[in-house]
Amino acid sequence: MPHVISQKHQRAWRSFLTSQSLTTNMLDSRLRKAGQISLDIYEVLSTLEDAEGHRLRMSDLAETILFSRSGLTRMIDRLEEVGYVVREPSPDDRRGWFAVVTPEGIKARHTACEIVQQGLAEVWVEALSEEDADKISALLEQVCGRAKNAAK
Amino acid sequence: MPHVISQKHQRAWRSFLTSQSLTTNMLDSRLRKAGQISLDIYEVLSTLEDAEGHRLRMSDLAETILFSRSGLTRMIDRLEEVGYVVREPSPDDRRGWFAVVTPEGIKARHTACEIVQQGLAEVWVEALSEEDADKISALLEQVCGRAKNAAK
DNA sequence: GCAAACTATTTCCAAATACAACTAATTTAC
DNA sequence: GTAAATTAGTTGTATTTGGAAATAGTTTGC
């Protein structure tokens, strides 16, 4: 058995996977119990809300939230049905569409935000100092860069 | 908009989600391209391999890898079909079953291990020193504890 | 010792997923 | 200027999923 990576790195990877699942499951189940949007939808709406003009091209949105394109198509279908998002054609490129958050979408995200932030505060903020958070961000952004390259 | 958690913590959470997805997608797609087991299966087989007697009760396994029970039932069905796992009844409790890795399962995991460790080495080991890894493990294990409690 | 409450696992069902094939528009090359 | 290659997005299909109901076995209370 080749030990390319150290025990310490193995352990870090494991705690990373586990803490991620536990945290997102917790957030998701609280949202569900409160009858609110799922965490996935929360991500979509937040991303759109942060974007210039509250809109993003389908492919850019998919890339940002790391969704498959077909997955995003159908996610946006569902969000359009409930009125949280609308599609608008791109003026530049007639193949392209923007997904745009509506005011209802913003409101729904905003309501859910309380639960999400509360949950993160309990689990994350208590465990990590500001400096820890800062350091981890820097490290993990490195990891992101490497992972993107490694993906070819 | 309530700012329960700081910008730094927000950023840490975001980089955390992103680095996780990018890394697991990378590992999974390399495994797929090499015609090997998926990362999920890798987790199952590793967990069983590490366990006493290469076996674990269905519910314990589900809890360890954070799978739903129905999901695990079907995962083990599939693994049994390809001969990587067998089910054995619990001698103590006639409701209970053990999932047991077979030698073929161990071999398949072992082969995949090269790709997984190689991928992690590129992305993870390069970005994190041993001390970083150590520190992160400690912090994230705290997060795990808190998330378990917070889940109720 | 037996009914009620509980636990382990599976099955049912309705969603959600990913990949590949498809349609339509744009860019490139000559 | 047009055929070939590329890109944006959607649809088709087969697989996977998670929750709730169902099944079978165990423990508790009296």
Short mmCIF file of C-alpha atoms (C1' of nucleotides) in Angstrom, two decimals:
data_model
loop_
_atom_site.label_atom_id
_atom_site.label_comp_id
_atom_site.label_asym_id
_atom_site.label_seq_id
_atom_site.Cartn_x
_atom_site.Cartn_y
_atom_site.Cartn_z
CA MET A 1 0.00 0.00 0.00
CA PRO A 2 1.72 3.17 -1.14
CA HIS A 3 1.64 5.97 1.35
CA VAL A 4 1.75 8.91 -0.98
CA ILE A 5 0.11 11.11 1.58
CA SER A 6 0.76 11.31 5.29
CA GLN A 7 -1.50 10.18 8.08
CA LYS A 8 -2.03 13.78 9.04
CA HIS A 9 -3.17 14.68 5.57
CA GLN A 10 -5.43 11.65 5.48
CA ARG A 11 -6.98 12.68 8.73
CA ALA A 12 -7.47 16.23 7.50
CA TRP A 13 -9.18 14.98 4.37
CA ARG A 14 -11.48 12.75 6.38
CA SER A 15 -12.48 15.45 8.85
CA PHE A 16 -13.00 17.73 5.92
CA LEU A 17 -15.46 15.39 4.22
CA THR A 18 -17.27 14.63 7.43
CA SER A 19 -17.60 18.17 8.69
CA GLN A 20 -18.90 19.24 5.33
CA SER A 21 -21.61 16.58 5.18
CA LEU A 22 -22.66 17.06 8.76
CA THR A 23 -22.90 20.81 8.38
CA THR A 24 -24.79 20.84 5.12
CA ASN A 25 -27.15 18.09 6.28
CA MET A 26 -27.85 20.08 9.41
CA LEU A 27 -28.54 23.27 7.48
CA ASP A 28 -30.65 21.49 4.92
CA SER A 29 -32.78 19.70 7.46
CA ARG A 30 -33.37 22.88 9.43
CA LEU A 31 -34.44 24.65 6.29
CA ARG A 32 -36.72 21.78 5.38
CA LYS A 33 -38.28 21.69 8.83
CA ALA A 34 -38.92 25.40 8.64
CA GLY A 35 -40.62 24.87 5.26
CA GLN A 36 -38.05 26.92 3.41
CA ILE A 37 -35.91 26.60 0.31
CA SER A 38 -33.27 23.88 0.13
CA LEU A 39 -29.61 24.66 0.59
CA ASP A 40 -28.99 24.11 -3.14
CA ILE A 41 -31.60 26.67 -4.01
CA TYR A 42 -30.13 28.97 -1.42
CA GLU A 43 -26.81 28.75 -3.21
CA VAL A 44 -28.36 29.50 -6.58
CA LEU A 45 -30.31 32.49 -5.34
CA SER A 46 -27.38 33.88 -3.37
CA THR A 47 -25.09 33.60 -6.34
CA LEU A 48 -27.54 35.41 -8.56
CA GLU A 49 -28.22 38.04 -5.95
CA ASP A 50 -24.51 38.81 -5.65
CA ALA A 51 -24.08 39.08 -9.40
CA GLU A 52 -24.20 42.29 -11.42
CA GLY A 53 -27.82 43.02 -12.29
CA HIS A 54 -28.99 40.05 -10.22
CA ARG A 55 -28.39 37.89 -13.24
CA LEU A 56 -25.93 35.39 -14.65
CA ARG A 57 -25.63 33.42 -17.85
CA MET A 58 -26.72 29.82 -17.39
CA SER A 59 -23.25 28.48 -18.05
CA ASP A 60 -21.57 30.96 -15.71
CA LEU A 61 -24.01 30.11 -12.97
CA ALA A 62 -23.45 26.40 -13.50
CA GLU A 63 -19.73 26.89 -13.28
CA THR A 64 -19.93 29.02 -10.14
CA ILE A 65 -22.09 26.66 -8.16
CA LEU A 66 -20.50 23.57 -9.72
CA PHE A 67 -23.69 22.16 -11.14
CA SER A 68 -23.92 20.12 -14.30
CA ARG A 69 -25.53 22.04 -17.15
CA SER A 70 -28.49 19.75 -17.40
CA GLY A 71 -28.93 19.90 -13.66
CA LEU A 72 -28.97 23.65 -13.77
CA THR A 73 -31.47 23.76 -16.63
CA ARG A 74 -33.90 21.79 -14.55
CA MET A 75 -33.17 23.62 -11.33
CA ILE A 76 -33.95 26.91 -13.09
CA ASP A 77 -37.11 25.34 -14.56
CA ARG A 78 -38.29 24.61 -11.03
CA LEU A 79 -37.32 28.02 -9.73
CA GLU A 80 -39.12 29.68 -12.61
CA GLU A 81 -42.24 27.67 -11.79
CA VAL A 82 -42.31 29.01 -8.25
CA GLY A 83 -41.43 32.50 -9.40
CA TYR A 84 -38.03 32.93 -7.77
CA VAL A 85 -36.16 33.29 -11.03
CA VAL A 86 -36.95 34.30 -14.60
CA ARG A 87 -35.03 33.55 -17.77
CA GLU A 88 -34.16 36.46 -20.04
CA PRO A 89 -32.52 36.14 -23.43
CA SER A 90 -29.03 37.49 -23.83
CA PRO A 91 -28.99 40.53 -26.10
CA ASP A 92 -25.50 39.69 -27.37
CA ASP A 93 -25.84 36.02 -28.13
CA ARG A 94 -29.07 34.52 -29.24
CA ARG A 95 -28.05 31.11 -27.92
CA GLY A 96 -27.65 32.48 -24.45
CA TRP A 97 -29.97 33.05 -21.51
CA PHE A 98 -29.67 34.86 -18.26
CA ALA A 99 -31.16 33.54 -15.06
CA VAL A 100 -32.40 36.51 -13.05
CA VAL A 101 -33.56 36.43 -9.42
CA THR A 102 -36.94 38.02 -8.84
CA PRO A 103 -37.88 40.05 -5.76
CA GLU A 104 -39.73 36.96 -4.48
CA GLY A 105 -36.56 34.95 -4.90
CA ILE A 106 -34.62 37.55 -2.99
CA LYS A 107 -37.18 37.50 -0.23
CA ALA A 108 -37.11 33.72 0.01
CA ARG A 109 -33.33 33.70 0.18
CA HIS A 110 -33.41 36.41 2.75
CA THR A 111 -35.75 34.49 5.01
CA ALA A 112 -33.70 31.34 4.69
CA CYS A 113 -30.57 33.34 5.38
CA GLU A 114 -31.46 33.62 9.05
CA ILE A 115 -31.51 29.89 9.47
CA VAL A 116 -28.38 29.33 7.46
CA GLN A 117 -26.39 32.00 9.25
CA GLN A 118 -27.65 30.86 12.60
CA GLY A 119 -26.62 27.29 11.84
CA LEU A 120 -23.21 28.33 10.57
CA ALA A 121 -22.73 30.51 13.60
CA GLU A 122 -23.31 27.59 15.95
CA VAL A 123 -21.09 25.15 14.16
CA TRP A 124 -18.45 27.19 12.48
CA VAL A 125 -17.98 30.45 14.17
CA GLU A 126 -17.78 28.86 17.57
CA ALA A 127 -15.13 26.47 16.40
CA LEU A 128 -13.05 28.89 14.31
CA SER A 129 -11.53 32.20 15.28
CA GLU A 130 -11.41 34.96 12.70
CA GLU A 131 -7.75 34.23 12.11
CA ASP A 132 -8.40 30.54 11.70
CA ALA A 133 -11.10 31.36 9.19
CA ASP A 134 -8.75 33.62 7.34
CA LYS A 135 -5.99 31.09 7.24
CA ILE A 136 -8.31 28.33 6.13
CA SER A 137 -9.74 30.48 3.35
CA ALA A 138 -6.27 31.13 2.02
CA LEU A 139 -5.31 27.46 2.14
CA LEU A 140 -8.53 26.23 0.62
CA GLU A 141 -8.43 28.75 -2.17
CA GLN A 142 -5.07 27.25 -3.02
CA VAL A 143 -6.68 23.84 -2.99
CA CYS A 144 -9.37 25.11 -5.36
CA GLY A 145 -6.77 26.38 -7.78
CA ARG A 146 -4.91 23.11 -7.73
CA ALA A 147 -8.05 21.04 -8.07
CA LYS A 148 -9.14 23.03 -11.11
CA ASN A 149 -5.81 22.41 -12.78
CA ALA A 150 -5.76 18.79 -11.76
CA ALA A 151 -9.19 18.33 -13.33
CA LYS A 152 -7.20 18.89 -16.58
CA MET B 1 -29.69 41.54 6.43
CA PRO B 2 -28.44 40.16 9.74
CA HIS B 3 -24.72 39.57 9.81
CA VAL B 4 -24.56 36.81 12.33
CA ILE B 5 -21.32 35.59 10.89
CA SER B 6 -18.34 37.59 9.71
CA GLN B 7 -17.16 38.08 6.16
CA LYS B 8 -14.11 36.00 6.97
CA HIS B 9 -16.21 33.13 8.16
CA GLN B 10 -18.44 33.43 5.11
CA ARG B 11 -15.42 33.30 2.89
CA ALA B 12 -14.06 30.28 4.72
CA TRP B 13 -17.38 28.49 4.33
CA ARG B 14 -17.48 29.24 0.63
CA SER B 15 -13.93 28.09 -0.05
CA PHE B 16 -14.68 25.03 1.98
CA LEU B 17 -17.67 24.04 -0.14
CA THR B 18 -15.87 24.80 -3.37
CA SER B 19 -12.64 23.04 -2.57
CA GLN B 20 -14.58 19.99 -1.48
CA SER B 21 -16.62 19.75 -4.68
CA LEU B 22 -13.68 20.41 -6.93
CA THR B 23 -11.53 17.82 -5.22
CA THR B 24 -14.13 15.07 -5.09
CA ASN B 25 -15.21 15.73 -8.68
CA MET B 26 -11.62 15.50 -9.77
CA LEU B 27 -11.02 12.26 -7.91
CA ASP B 28 -14.27 10.76 -9.11
CA SER B 29 -13.67 11.62 -12.73
CA ARG B 30 -10.14 10.22 -12.65
CA LEU B 31 -11.46 7.01 -11.15
CA ARG B 32 -14.16 6.83 -13.78
CA LYS B 33 -11.73 7.47 -16.61
CA ALA B 34 -9.51 4.71 -15.30
CA GLY B 35 -12.54 2.39 -15.23
CA GLN B 36 -12.41 1.97 -11.49
CA ILE B 37 -14.81 2.13 -8.58
CA SER B 38 -16.52 5.43 -7.74
CA LEU B 39 -15.41 7.56 -4.83
CA ASP B 40 -18.56 6.59 -2.89
CA ILE B 41 -17.73 2.94 -3.27
CA TYR B 42 -14.16 3.68 -2.33
CA GLU B 43 -15.43 5.16 0.93
CA VAL B 44 -17.62 2.16 1.66
CA LEU B 45 -14.89 -0.36 0.99
CA SER B 46 -12.28 1.61 2.94
CA THR B 47 -14.55 1.91 5.91
CA LEU B 48 -15.24 -1.80 5.92
CA GLU B 49 -11.60 -2.64 5.40
CA ASP B 50 -10.63 -0.55 8.42
CA ALA B 51 -13.25 -2.16 10.61
CA GLU B 52 -12.73 -5.10 12.94
CA GLY B 53 -13.15 -8.31 10.96
CA HIS B 54 -13.58 -6.32 7.73
CA ARG B 55 -17.25 -5.99 8.59
CA LEU B 56 -19.75 -3.53 9.96
CA ARG B 57 -23.45 -3.59 10.76
CA MET B 58 -25.51 -1.88 8.08
CA SER B 59 -26.59 0.88 10.39
CA ASP B 60 -23.09 1.51 11.71
CA LEU B 61 -21.73 1.69 8.22
CA ALA B 62 -24.49 4.08 7.17
CA GLU B 63 -23.71 6.30 10.12
CA THR B 64 -19.97 6.29 9.50
CA ILE B 65 -20.15 7.24 5.86
CA LEU B 66 -23.21 9.44 6.36
CA PHE B 67 -25.43 7.57 3.97
CA SER B 68 -29.18 7.20 4.30
CA ARG B 69 -30.23 3.72 5.30
CA SER B 70 -32.15 3.06 2.13
CA GLY B 71 -29.24 4.37 0.11
CA LEU B 72 -26.88 2.02 1.87
CA THR B 73 -29.15 -0.98 1.35
CA ARG B 74 -29.00 -0.40 -2.37
CA MET B 75 -25.33 0.41 -2.45
CA ILE B 76 -24.61 -2.89 -0.72
CA ASP B 77 -26.99 -4.67 -3.15
CA ARG B 78 -24.88 -3.37 -6.00
CA LEU B 79 -21.60 -4.22 -4.32
CA GLU B 80 -22.83 -7.70 -3.57
CA GLU B 81 -23.75 -8.15 -7.24
CA VAL B 82 -20.20 -7.39 -8.33
CA GLY B 83 -18.76 -9.46 -5.52
CA TYR B 84 -17.00 -6.76 -3.51
CA VAL B 85 -19.10 -7.25 -0.42
CA VAL B 86 -21.20 -9.99 1.10
CA ARG B 87 -23.95 -9.76 3.68
CA GLU B 88 -23.73 -11.98 6.72
CA PRO B 89 -26.41 -12.26 9.36
CA SER B 90 -25.60 -11.01 12.83
CA PRO B 91 -25.35 -13.90 15.29
CA ASP B 92 -26.64 -11.71 18.14
CA ASP B 93 -29.60 -10.06 16.56
CA ARG B 94 -31.62 -11.70 13.88
CA ARG B 95 -32.75 -8.36 12.52
CA GLY B 96 -29.20 -7.34 11.85
CA TRP B 97 -26.78 -7.86 8.99
CA PHE B 98 -23.10 -7.28 8.55
CA ALA B 99 -21.64 -5.99 5.34
CA VAL B 100 -18.28 -7.69 4.85
CA VAL B 101 -15.66 -6.72 2.25
CA THR B 102 -14.43 -9.62 0.15
CA PRO B 103 -10.84 -10.06 -1.04
CA GLU B 104 -12.01 -8.81 -4.47
CA GLY B 105 -13.40 -5.72 -2.80
CA ILE B 106 -10.13 -5.15 -1.03
CA LYS B 107 -8.26 -5.53 -4.27
CA ALA B 108 -10.52 -3.08 -6.08
CA ARG B 109 -10.13 -0.53 -3.32
CA HIS B 110 -6.42 -1.03 -3.30
CA THR B 111 -6.13 -0.38 -7.02
CA ALA B 112 -8.28 2.74 -6.77
CA CYS B 113 -6.21 3.88 -3.83
CA GLU B 114 -3.33 4.80 -6.09
CA ILE B 115 -5.44 7.21 -8.05
CA VAL B 116 -7.10 8.68 -4.99
CA GLN B 117 -3.86 9.19 -3.11
CA GLN B 118 -2.16 10.58 -6.16
CA GLY B 119 -4.99 13.07 -6.66
CA LEU B 120 -5.02 14.08 -3.04
CA ALA B 121 -1.27 14.47 -3.10
CA GLU B 122 -1.44 16.94 -5.97
CA VAL B 123 -4.23 19.02 -4.63
CA TRP B 124 -4.08 18.74 -0.95
CA VAL B 125 -0.59 17.87 0.16
CA GLU B 126 0.98 20.52 -2.01
CA ALA B 127 -1.28 23.18 -0.58
CA LEU B 128 -1.09 22.15 3.08
CA SER B 129 1.92 21.60 5.28
CA GLU B 130 1.81 18.83 7.86
CA GLU B 131 1.15 21.38 10.56
CA ASP B 132 -1.63 22.97 8.58
CA ALA B 133 -3.17 19.57 8.10
CA ASP B 134 -2.90 18.90 11.77
CA LYS B 135 -4.44 22.18 12.76
CA ILE B 136 -7.26 21.80 10.26
CA SER B 137 -8.03 18.31 11.50
CA ALA B 138 -8.37 19.57 15.03
CA LEU B 139 -10.61 22.45 14.02
CA LEU B 140 -12.79 20.40 11.75
CA GLU B 141 -13.22 17.67 14.29
CA GLN B 142 -14.60 20.37 16.54
CA VAL B 143 -16.93 21.39 13.76
CA CYS B 144 -18.08 17.78 13.43
CA GLY B 145 -18.89 17.62 17.11
CA ARG B 146 -20.85 20.81 16.99
CA ALA B 147 -22.68 19.86 13.83
CA LYS B 148 -23.75 16.54 15.35
CA ASN B 149 -25.18 18.34 18.36
CA ALA B 150 -26.76 21.01 16.26
CA ALA B 151 -28.49 18.32 14.23
CA LYS B 152 -30.38 17.76 17.50
"C1'" DG C 1 -45.94 -14.16 29.27
"C1'" DC C 2 -47.84 -10.91 26.36
"C1'" DA C 3 -49.09 -6.34 24.42
"C1'" DA C 4 -46.87 -1.98 23.32
"C1'" DA C 5 -42.97 0.46 22.12
"C1'" DC C 6 -38.80 0.33 19.85
"C1'" DT C 7 -35.00 -0.93 16.51
"C1'" DA C 8 -32.80 -2.87 12.06
"C1'" DT C 9 -33.36 -3.29 7.52
"C1'" DT C 10 -35.74 -3.22 3.17
"C1'" DT C 11 -39.15 -1.66 -0.24
"C1'" DC C 12 -41.94 1.91 -2.48
"C1'" DC C 13 -42.24 6.11 -4.67
"C1'" DA C 14 -41.43 10.58 -6.20
"C1'" DA C 15 -37.70 13.58 -7.02
"C1'" DA C 16 -33.06 14.71 -8.62
"C1'" DT C 17 -28.81 13.51 -10.87
"C1'" DA C 18 -25.27 12.88 -14.72
"C1'" DC C 19 -24.01 11.84 -19.28
"C1'" DA C 20 -24.88 11.74 -24.03
"C1'" DA C 21 -27.50 13.11 -27.89
"C1'" DC C 22 -29.79 16.93 -29.81
"C1'" DT C 23 -31.01 21.80 -31.61
"C1'" DA C 24 -29.76 26.23 -32.59
"C1'" DA C 25 -26.53 30.05 -32.94
"C1'" DT C 26 -21.79 31.67 -33.43
"C1'" DT C 27 -16.98 31.58 -34.75
"C1'" DT C 28 -13.14 29.96 -37.61
"C1'" DA C 29 -10.77 28.89 -41.79
"C1'" DC C 30 -10.20 29.16 -46.29
"C1'" DG D 1 -19.43 33.89 -48.08
"C1'" DT D 2 -19.96 29.35 -46.74
"C1'" DA D 3 -18.75 24.64 -44.74
"C1'" DA D 4 -16.75 22.82 -40.51
"C1'" DA D 5 -15.90 23.25 -35.86
"C1'" DT D 6 -17.36 25.18 -31.53
"C1'" DT D 7 -20.40 26.84 -28.01
"C1'" DA D 8 -25.05 27.55 -25.27
"C1'" DG D 9 -28.60 25.46 -23.68
"C1'" DT D 10 -32.20 21.70 -23.42
"C1'" DT D 11 -34.05 17.03 -23.58
"C1'" DG D 12 -33.92 11.81 -23.18
"C1'" DT D 13 -32.66 8.04 -20.55
"C1'" DA D 14 -30.97 5.26 -17.05
"C1'" DT D 15 -29.28 5.55 -12.32
"C1'" DT D 16 -29.35 7.22 -7.80
"C1'" DT D 17 -31.30 9.52 -4.09
"C1'" DG D 18 -33.91 10.27 0.46
"C1'" DG D 19 -38.06 9.95 3.20
"C1'" DA D 20 -41.97 7.33 4.63
"C1'" DA D 21 -44.26 3.02 4.94
"C1'" DA D 22 -43.73 -1.83 5.50
"C1'" DT D 23 -41.63 -6.09 7.61
"C1'" DA D 24 -39.45 -8.65 10.94
"C1'" DG D 25 -37.19 -9.13 15.36
"C1'" DT D 26 -36.23 -7.32 20.18
"C1'" DT D 27 -36.99 -5.03 24.51
"C1'" DT D 28 -39.91 -2.96 28.07
"C1'" DG D 29 -43.59 -2.70 31.33
"C1'" DC D 30 -46.65 -4.74 33.99
#
